[in-house]
Short mmCIF file of C-alpha atoms in Angstrom, two decimals:
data_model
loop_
_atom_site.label_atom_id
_atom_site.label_comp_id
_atom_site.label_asym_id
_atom_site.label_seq_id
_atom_site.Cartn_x
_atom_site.Cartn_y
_atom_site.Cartn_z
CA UNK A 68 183.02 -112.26 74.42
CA UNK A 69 180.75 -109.36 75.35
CA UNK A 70 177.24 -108.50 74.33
CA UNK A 71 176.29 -105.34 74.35
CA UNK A 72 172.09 -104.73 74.80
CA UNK A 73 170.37 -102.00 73.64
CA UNK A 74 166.50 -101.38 74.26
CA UNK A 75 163.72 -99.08 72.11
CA UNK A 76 163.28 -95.88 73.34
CA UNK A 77 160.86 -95.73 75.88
CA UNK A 78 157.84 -93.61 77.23
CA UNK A 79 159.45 -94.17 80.66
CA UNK A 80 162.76 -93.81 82.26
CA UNK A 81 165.03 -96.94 82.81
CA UNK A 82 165.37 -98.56 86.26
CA UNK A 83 167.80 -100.20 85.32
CA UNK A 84 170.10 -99.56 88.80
CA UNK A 85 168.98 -97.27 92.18
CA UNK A 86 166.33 -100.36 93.02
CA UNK A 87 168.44 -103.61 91.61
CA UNK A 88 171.61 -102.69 91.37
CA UNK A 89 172.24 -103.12 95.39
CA UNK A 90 171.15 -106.34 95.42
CA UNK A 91 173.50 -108.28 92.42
CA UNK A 92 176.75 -106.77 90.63
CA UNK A 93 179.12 -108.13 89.27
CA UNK A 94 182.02 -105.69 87.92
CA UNK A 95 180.23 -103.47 85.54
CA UNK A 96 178.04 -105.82 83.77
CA UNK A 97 174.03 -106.23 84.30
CA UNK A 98 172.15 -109.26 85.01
CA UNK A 99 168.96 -109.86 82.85
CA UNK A 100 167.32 -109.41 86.78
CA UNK A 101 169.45 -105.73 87.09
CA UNK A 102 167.80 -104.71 83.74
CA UNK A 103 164.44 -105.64 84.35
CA UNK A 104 163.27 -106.72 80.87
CA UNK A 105 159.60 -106.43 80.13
CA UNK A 106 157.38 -108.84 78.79
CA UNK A 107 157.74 -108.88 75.27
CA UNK A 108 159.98 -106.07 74.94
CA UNK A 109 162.18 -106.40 72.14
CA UNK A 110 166.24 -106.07 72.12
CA UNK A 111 168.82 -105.56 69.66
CA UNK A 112 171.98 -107.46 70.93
CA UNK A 113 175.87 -106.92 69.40
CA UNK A 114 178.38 -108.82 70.12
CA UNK A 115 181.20 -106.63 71.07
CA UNK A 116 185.12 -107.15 69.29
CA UNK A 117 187.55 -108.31 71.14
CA UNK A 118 191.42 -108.52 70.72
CA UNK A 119 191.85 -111.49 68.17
CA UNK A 120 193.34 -114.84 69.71
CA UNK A 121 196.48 -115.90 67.65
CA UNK A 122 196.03 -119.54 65.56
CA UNK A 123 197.83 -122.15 67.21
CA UNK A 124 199.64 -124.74 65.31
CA UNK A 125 197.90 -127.98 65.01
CA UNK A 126 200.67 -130.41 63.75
CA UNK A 127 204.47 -128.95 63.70
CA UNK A 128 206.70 -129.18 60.52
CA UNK A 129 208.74 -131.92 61.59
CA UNK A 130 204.90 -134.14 61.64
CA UNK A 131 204.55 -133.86 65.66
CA UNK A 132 201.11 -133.12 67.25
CA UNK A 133 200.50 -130.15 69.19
CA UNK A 134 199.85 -131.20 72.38
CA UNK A 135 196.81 -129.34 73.32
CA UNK A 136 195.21 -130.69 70.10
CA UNK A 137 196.33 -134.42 70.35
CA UNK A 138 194.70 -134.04 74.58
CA UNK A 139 190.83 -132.51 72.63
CA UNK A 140 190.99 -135.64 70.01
CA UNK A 141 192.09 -138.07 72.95
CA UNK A 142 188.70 -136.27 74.36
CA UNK A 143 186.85 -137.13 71.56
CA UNK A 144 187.76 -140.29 70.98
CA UNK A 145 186.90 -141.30 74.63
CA UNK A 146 183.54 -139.66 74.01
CA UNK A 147 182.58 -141.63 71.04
CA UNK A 148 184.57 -145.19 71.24
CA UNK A 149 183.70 -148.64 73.55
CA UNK A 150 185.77 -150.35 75.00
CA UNK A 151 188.72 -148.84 73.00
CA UNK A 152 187.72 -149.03 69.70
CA UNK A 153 185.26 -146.65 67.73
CA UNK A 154 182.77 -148.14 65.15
CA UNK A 155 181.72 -146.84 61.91
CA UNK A 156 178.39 -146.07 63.90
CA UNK A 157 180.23 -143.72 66.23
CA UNK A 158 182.75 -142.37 63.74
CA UNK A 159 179.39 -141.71 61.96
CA UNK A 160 177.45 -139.92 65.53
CA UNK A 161 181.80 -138.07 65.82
CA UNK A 162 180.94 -136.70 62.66
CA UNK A 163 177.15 -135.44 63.10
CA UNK A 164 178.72 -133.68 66.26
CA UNK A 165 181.10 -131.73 64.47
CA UNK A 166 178.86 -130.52 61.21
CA UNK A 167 174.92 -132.11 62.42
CA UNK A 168 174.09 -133.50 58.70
CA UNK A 169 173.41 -137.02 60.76
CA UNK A 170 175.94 -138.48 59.28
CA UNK A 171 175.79 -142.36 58.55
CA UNK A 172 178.00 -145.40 58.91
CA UNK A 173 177.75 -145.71 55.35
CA UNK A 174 178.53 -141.95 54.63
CA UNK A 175 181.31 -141.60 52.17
CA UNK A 176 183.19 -139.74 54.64
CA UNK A 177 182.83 -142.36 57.00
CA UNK A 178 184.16 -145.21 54.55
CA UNK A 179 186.90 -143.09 53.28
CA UNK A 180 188.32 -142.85 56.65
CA UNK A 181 188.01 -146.43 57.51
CA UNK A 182 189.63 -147.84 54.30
CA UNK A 183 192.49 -145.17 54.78
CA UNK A 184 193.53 -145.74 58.79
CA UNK A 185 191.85 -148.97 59.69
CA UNK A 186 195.44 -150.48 59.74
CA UNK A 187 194.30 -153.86 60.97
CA UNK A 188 191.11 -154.09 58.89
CA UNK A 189 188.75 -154.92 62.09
CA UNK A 190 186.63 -152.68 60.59
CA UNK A 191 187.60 -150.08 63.84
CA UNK A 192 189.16 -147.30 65.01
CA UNK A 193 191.69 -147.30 67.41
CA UNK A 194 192.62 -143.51 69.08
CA UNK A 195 196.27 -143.81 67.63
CA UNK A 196 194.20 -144.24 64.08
CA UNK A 197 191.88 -141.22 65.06
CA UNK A 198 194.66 -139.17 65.99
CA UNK A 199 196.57 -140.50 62.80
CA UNK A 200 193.59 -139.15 60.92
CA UNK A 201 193.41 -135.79 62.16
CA UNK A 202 196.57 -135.24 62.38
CA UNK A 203 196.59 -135.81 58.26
CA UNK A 204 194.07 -133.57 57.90
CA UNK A 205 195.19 -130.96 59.59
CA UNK A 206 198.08 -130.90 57.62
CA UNK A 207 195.70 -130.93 53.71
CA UNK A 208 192.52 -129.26 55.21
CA UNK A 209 193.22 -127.08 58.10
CA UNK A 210 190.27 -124.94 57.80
CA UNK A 211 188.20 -127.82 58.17
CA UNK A 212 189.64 -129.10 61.07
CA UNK A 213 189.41 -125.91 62.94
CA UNK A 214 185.82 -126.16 61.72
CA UNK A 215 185.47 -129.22 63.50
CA UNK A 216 186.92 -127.72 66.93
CA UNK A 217 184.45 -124.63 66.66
CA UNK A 218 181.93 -126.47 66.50
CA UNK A 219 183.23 -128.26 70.10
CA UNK A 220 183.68 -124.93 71.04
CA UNK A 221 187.31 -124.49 70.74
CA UNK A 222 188.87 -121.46 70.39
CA UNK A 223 192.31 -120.70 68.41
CA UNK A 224 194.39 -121.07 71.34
CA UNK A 225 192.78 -124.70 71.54
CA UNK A 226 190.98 -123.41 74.60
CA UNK A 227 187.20 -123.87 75.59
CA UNK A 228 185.43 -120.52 76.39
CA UNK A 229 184.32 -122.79 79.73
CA UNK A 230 188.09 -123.21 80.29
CA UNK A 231 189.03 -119.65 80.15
CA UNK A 232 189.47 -117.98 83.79
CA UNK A 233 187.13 -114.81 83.80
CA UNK A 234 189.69 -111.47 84.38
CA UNK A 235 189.46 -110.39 87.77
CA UNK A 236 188.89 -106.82 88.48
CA UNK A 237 189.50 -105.08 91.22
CA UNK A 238 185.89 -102.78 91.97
CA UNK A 239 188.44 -100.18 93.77
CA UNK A 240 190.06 -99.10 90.48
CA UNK A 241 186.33 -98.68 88.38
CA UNK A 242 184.97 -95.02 88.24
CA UNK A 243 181.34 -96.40 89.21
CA UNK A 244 183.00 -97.41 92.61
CA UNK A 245 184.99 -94.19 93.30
CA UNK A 246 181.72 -92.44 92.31
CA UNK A 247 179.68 -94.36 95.17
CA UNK A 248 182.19 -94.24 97.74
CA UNK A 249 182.01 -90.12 98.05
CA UNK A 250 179.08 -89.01 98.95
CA UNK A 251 179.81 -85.32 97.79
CA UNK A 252 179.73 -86.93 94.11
CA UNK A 253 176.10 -88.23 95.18
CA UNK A 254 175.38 -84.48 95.91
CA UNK A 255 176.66 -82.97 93.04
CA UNK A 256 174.61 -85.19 90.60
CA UNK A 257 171.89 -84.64 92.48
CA UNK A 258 172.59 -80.31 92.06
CA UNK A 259 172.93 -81.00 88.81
CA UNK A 260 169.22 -82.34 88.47
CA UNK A 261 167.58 -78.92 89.66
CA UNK A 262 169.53 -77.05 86.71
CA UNK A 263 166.69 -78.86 84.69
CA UNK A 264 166.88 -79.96 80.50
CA UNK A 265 169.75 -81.42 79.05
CA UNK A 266 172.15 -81.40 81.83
CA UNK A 267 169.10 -82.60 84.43
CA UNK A 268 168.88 -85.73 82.12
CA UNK A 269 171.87 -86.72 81.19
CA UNK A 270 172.72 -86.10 85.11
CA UNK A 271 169.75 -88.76 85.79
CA UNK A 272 171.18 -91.46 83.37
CA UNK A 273 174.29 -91.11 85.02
CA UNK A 274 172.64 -91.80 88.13
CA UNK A 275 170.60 -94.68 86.75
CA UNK A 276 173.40 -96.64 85.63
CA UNK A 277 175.07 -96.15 89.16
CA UNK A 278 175.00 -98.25 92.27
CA UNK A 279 172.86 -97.19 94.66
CA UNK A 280 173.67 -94.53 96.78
CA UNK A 281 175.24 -96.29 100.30
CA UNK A 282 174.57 -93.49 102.25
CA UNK A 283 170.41 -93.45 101.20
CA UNK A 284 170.47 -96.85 100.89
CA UNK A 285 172.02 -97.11 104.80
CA UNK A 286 169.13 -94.40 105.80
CA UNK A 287 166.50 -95.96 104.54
CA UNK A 288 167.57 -99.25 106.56
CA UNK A 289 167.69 -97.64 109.49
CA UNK A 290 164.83 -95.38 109.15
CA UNK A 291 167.21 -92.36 110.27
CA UNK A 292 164.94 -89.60 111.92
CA UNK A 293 162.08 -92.22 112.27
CA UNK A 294 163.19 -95.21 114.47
CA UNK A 295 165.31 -93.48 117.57
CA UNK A 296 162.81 -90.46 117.27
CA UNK A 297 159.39 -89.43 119.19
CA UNK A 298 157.69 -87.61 116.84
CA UNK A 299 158.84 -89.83 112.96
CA UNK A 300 160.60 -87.12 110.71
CA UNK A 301 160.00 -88.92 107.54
CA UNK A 302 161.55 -85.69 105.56
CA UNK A 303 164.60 -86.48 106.90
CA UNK A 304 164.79 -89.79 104.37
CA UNK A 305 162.57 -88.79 101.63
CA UNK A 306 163.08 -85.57 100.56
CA UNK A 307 160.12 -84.16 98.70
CA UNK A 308 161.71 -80.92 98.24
CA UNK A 309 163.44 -82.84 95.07
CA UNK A 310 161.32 -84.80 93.15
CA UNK A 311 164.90 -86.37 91.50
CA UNK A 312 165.57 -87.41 95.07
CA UNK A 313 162.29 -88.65 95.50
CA UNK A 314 161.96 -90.68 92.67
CA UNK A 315 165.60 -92.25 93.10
CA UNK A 316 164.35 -93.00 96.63
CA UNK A 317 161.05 -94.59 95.96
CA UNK A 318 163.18 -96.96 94.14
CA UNK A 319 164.79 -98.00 96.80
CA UNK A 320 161.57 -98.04 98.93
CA UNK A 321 160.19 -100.51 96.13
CA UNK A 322 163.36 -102.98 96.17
CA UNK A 323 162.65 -103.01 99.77
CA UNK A 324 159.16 -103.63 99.37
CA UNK A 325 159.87 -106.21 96.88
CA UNK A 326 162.46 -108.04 98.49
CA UNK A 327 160.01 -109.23 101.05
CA UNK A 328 159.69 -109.07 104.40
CA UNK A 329 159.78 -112.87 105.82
CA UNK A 330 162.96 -113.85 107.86
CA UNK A 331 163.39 -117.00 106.05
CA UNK A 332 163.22 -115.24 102.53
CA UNK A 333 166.08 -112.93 104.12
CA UNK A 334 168.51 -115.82 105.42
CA UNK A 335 167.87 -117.54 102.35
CA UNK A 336 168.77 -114.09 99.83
CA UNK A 337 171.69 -113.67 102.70
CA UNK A 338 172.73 -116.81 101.91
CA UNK A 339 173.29 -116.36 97.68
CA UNK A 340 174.56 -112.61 98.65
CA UNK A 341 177.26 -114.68 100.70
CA UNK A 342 178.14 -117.01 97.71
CA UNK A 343 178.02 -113.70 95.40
CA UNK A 344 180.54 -111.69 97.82
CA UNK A 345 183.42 -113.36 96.26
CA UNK A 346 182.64 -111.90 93.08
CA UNK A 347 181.15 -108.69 93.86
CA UNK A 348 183.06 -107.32 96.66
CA UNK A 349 180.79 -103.88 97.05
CA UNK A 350 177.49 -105.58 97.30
CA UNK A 351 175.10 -103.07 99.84
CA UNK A 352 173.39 -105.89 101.10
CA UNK A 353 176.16 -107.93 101.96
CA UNK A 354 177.67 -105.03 103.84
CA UNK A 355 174.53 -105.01 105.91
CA UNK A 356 174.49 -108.75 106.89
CA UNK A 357 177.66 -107.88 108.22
CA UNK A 358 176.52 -105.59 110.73
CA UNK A 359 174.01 -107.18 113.40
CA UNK A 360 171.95 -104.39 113.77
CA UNK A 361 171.69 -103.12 110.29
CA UNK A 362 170.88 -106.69 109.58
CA UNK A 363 167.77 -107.23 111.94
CA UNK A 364 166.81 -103.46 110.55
CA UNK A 365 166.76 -105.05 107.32
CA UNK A 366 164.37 -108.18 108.60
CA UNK A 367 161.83 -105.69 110.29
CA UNK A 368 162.23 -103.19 107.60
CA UNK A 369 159.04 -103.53 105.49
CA UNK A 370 156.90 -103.77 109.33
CA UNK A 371 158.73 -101.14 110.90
CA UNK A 372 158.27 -98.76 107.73
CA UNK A 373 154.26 -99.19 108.23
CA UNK A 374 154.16 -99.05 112.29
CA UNK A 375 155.70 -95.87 112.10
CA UNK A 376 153.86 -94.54 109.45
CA UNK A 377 155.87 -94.44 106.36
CA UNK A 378 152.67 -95.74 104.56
CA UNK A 379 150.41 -92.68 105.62
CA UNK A 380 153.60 -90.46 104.37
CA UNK A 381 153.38 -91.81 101.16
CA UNK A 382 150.20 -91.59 100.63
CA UNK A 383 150.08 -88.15 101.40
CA UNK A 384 152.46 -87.39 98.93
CA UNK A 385 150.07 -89.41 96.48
CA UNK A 386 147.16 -87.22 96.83
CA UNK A 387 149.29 -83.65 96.82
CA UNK A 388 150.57 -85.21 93.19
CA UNK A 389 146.58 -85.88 92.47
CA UNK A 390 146.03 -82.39 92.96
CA UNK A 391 148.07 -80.85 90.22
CA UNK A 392 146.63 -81.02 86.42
CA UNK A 393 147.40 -83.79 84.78
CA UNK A 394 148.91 -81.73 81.72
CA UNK A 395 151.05 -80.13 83.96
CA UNK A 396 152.72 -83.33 85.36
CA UNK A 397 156.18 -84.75 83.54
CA UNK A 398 157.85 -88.10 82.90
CA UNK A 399 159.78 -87.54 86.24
CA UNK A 400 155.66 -86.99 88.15
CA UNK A 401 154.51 -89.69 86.42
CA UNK A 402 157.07 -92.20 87.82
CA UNK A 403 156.47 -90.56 90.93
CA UNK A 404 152.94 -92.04 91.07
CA UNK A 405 153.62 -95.30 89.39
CA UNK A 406 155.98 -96.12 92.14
CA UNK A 407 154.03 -94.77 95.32
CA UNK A 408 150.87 -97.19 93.42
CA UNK A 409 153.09 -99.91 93.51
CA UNK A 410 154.49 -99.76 97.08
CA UNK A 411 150.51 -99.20 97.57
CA UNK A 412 150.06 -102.67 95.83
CA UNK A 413 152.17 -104.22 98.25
CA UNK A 414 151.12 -102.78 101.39
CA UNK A 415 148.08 -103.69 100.77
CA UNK A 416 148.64 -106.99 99.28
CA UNK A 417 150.50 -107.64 102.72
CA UNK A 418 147.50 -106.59 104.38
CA UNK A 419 145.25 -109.01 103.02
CA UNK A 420 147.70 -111.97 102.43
CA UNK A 421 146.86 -113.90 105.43
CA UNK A 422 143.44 -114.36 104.87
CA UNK A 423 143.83 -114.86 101.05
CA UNK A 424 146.33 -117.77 100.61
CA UNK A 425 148.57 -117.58 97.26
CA UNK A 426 147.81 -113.90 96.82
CA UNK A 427 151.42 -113.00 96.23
CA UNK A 428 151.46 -115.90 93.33
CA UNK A 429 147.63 -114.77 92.35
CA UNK A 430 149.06 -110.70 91.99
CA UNK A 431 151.80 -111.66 89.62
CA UNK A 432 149.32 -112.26 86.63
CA UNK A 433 148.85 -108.99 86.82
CA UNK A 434 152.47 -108.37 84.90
CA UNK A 435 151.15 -111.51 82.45
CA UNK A 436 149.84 -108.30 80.21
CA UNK A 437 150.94 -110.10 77.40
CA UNK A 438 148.89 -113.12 78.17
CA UNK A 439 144.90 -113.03 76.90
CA UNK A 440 142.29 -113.11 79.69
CA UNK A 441 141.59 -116.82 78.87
CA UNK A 442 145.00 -118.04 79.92
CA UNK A 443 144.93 -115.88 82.90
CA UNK A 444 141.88 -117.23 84.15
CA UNK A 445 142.39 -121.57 83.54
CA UNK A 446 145.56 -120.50 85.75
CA UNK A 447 143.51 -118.32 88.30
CA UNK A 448 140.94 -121.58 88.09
CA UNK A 449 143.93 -123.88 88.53
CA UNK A 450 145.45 -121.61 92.40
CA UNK A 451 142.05 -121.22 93.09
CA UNK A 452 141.90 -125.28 93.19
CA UNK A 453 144.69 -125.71 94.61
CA UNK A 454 143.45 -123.17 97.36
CA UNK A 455 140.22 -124.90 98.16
CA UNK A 456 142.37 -128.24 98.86
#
């Protein structure tokens, strides 16, 4: 089945894709990651209705035993017998697994079974008796056996949702990849945003629930206009002539940031992007690993965007947004800021985190808003320990 999630309305707009939507996909669904879930947010989940499965038979009308439902009590049997045989104990535990009322060997149920299909009277089950059993009942209480294989996680086609093969979907037929693949859709979204109101939102939701953008994403890993150029055009990759562009490409800035900056934390995220390619055959990333030089762009990104001043850019945009009165500035300024102080966090937590051992790990707690001071500080107390040793 499908959930469907749907948040509170919010003070702030979703980033919900430009920043982690490159890095895991799969189809069109959302990892709890992709949607970024805040610390004691709260969700209202539905599940979503799907075509009804048809009811298999369980026993035929001339007394024969579906197969399918003679291989699951074959299972069971297995699961709860020794050496062959299956006590009133385990008959007993079979029984607590299907209905968990901790059923007893000296349960009714449990004695009414035994004096009706232990044959032999060796106060055991045998599977033919087990299967003998079910298949009476399924034939007087049906309901109750399919009960029985819910609660195992059966389905009506006698199938376990573990067993079912997930569809495959080709990511070349979805509208979110034709979207991503022309550019001149990119463009038009982003013409859209300057008309302002309605249109500029629901334009920007469309774009938040998109991919990112490959050809800003590929720009901003090579650091077009910056890297093979003498004097850094940093305008050329974040336009600040559209704050909608700017914001959509400070999130990408922050993934970056984010992501670290460490070769071995690369390889290793290379490595699960590798195992995810199978199932997500559009991932940005993994398009990059496959090109040497974008790849060792990627590596030297977060050093690269500093030597050659991206920080100093930034930060000049900070202080023109500083400048304008504070009643004057919108949700879409506002963001503006919150992301430029975070890529500020981590430039400068990168600064200092050679000298300051842990300070990544130490930074984190300040997310833990939901946490009182006190537990904050016994686990400050408890990396500050661990520092000294």
């Amino acid at each position: 089945f499908f959930l469907r999630i749907r948040r509170p309305p919010r003070s702030t707009q979703s980033r919900s894709s430009a920043a982690s939507d490159v890095y895991k996909r799969q189809d069109n669904g959302k990892t709890i990651a992709d949607i970024r879930i805040r610390n004691s947010e709260t969700l209202t989940v539905k599940k979503r209705p799907t075509p009804p499965i048809p009811q298999q038979v369980l026993v035929y009308e001339d007394k024969t035993i579906n197969p399918k439902f003679r291989k699951i009590l074959q299972g069971w049997f297995n699961q709860f017998q020794t050496n062959g045989k299956m006590s009133r104990e385990q008959l007993g535990n079979f029984i607590h697994s299907c209905v968990g009322d901790y059923c007893k060997a000296d349960d009714n149920r449990v004695q009414n079974i035994f004096k009706e299909f232990d044959h032999d009277h060796d106060n055991f089950l045998n599977e033919q008796n087990f299967i003998d059993f079910y298949a009476s009942a399924a034939q007087k209480k049906a309901d109750v056996v399919w009960g029985n294989l819910r609660s195992h996680h059966y389905r009506n086609d006698l199938k376990r949702a573990d067993e079912v093969e997930v569809q495959k979907v080709d990511v070349t037929t979805l509208t979110r990849y034709l979207i991503i693949t022309n550019e001149e859709y990119f463009k038009l979204l982003f013409s859209l945003l300057d008309f302002g109101g309605k249109i500029a939102i629901e334009a920007w939701k469309l774009l938040s629930r998109l991919p990112t953008s490959p050809e800003i994403f590929k720009s901003l890993v090579e650091l077009k206009g910056v890297r093979a150029s003498q004097t850094a055009n940093w305008s050329q990759i974040i336009d600040t002539n559209s704050r909608y562009k700017l914001l959509y490409t400070l999130y990408v800035i922050e993934y970056f940031m984010e992501s670290g900056s460490s070769e071995q934390q690369l390889d290793d995220k290379q490595s699960k992007l590798e195992e995810e390619d199978a199932e997500d055959n559009f991932s940005l990333e993994s398009y990059i690993n496959k090109d040497p030089e974008l790849s060792e762009y990627r590596k030297n990104w977060m050093s690269d965007f500093i030597i050659y001043g991206g920080f100093e850019f930034l930060f000049n945009i900070f202080t023109q947004f500083t400048k304008i009165d504070n009643q004057r500035l919108d949700i879409f300024d506002k963001n503006i800021l919150l992301f430029i102080l975070k890529i500020i966090k981590n430039y400068l937590t990168a600064t200092f985190s050679s000298k300051v051992p842990f300070l990544y790990s130490i930074t984190q707690y300040i997310r833990l808003f939901h946490l009182n001071l006190g537990t904050i500080s016994n686990h400050l107390d408890l990396s500050l320990i661990h520092i000294s040793e």
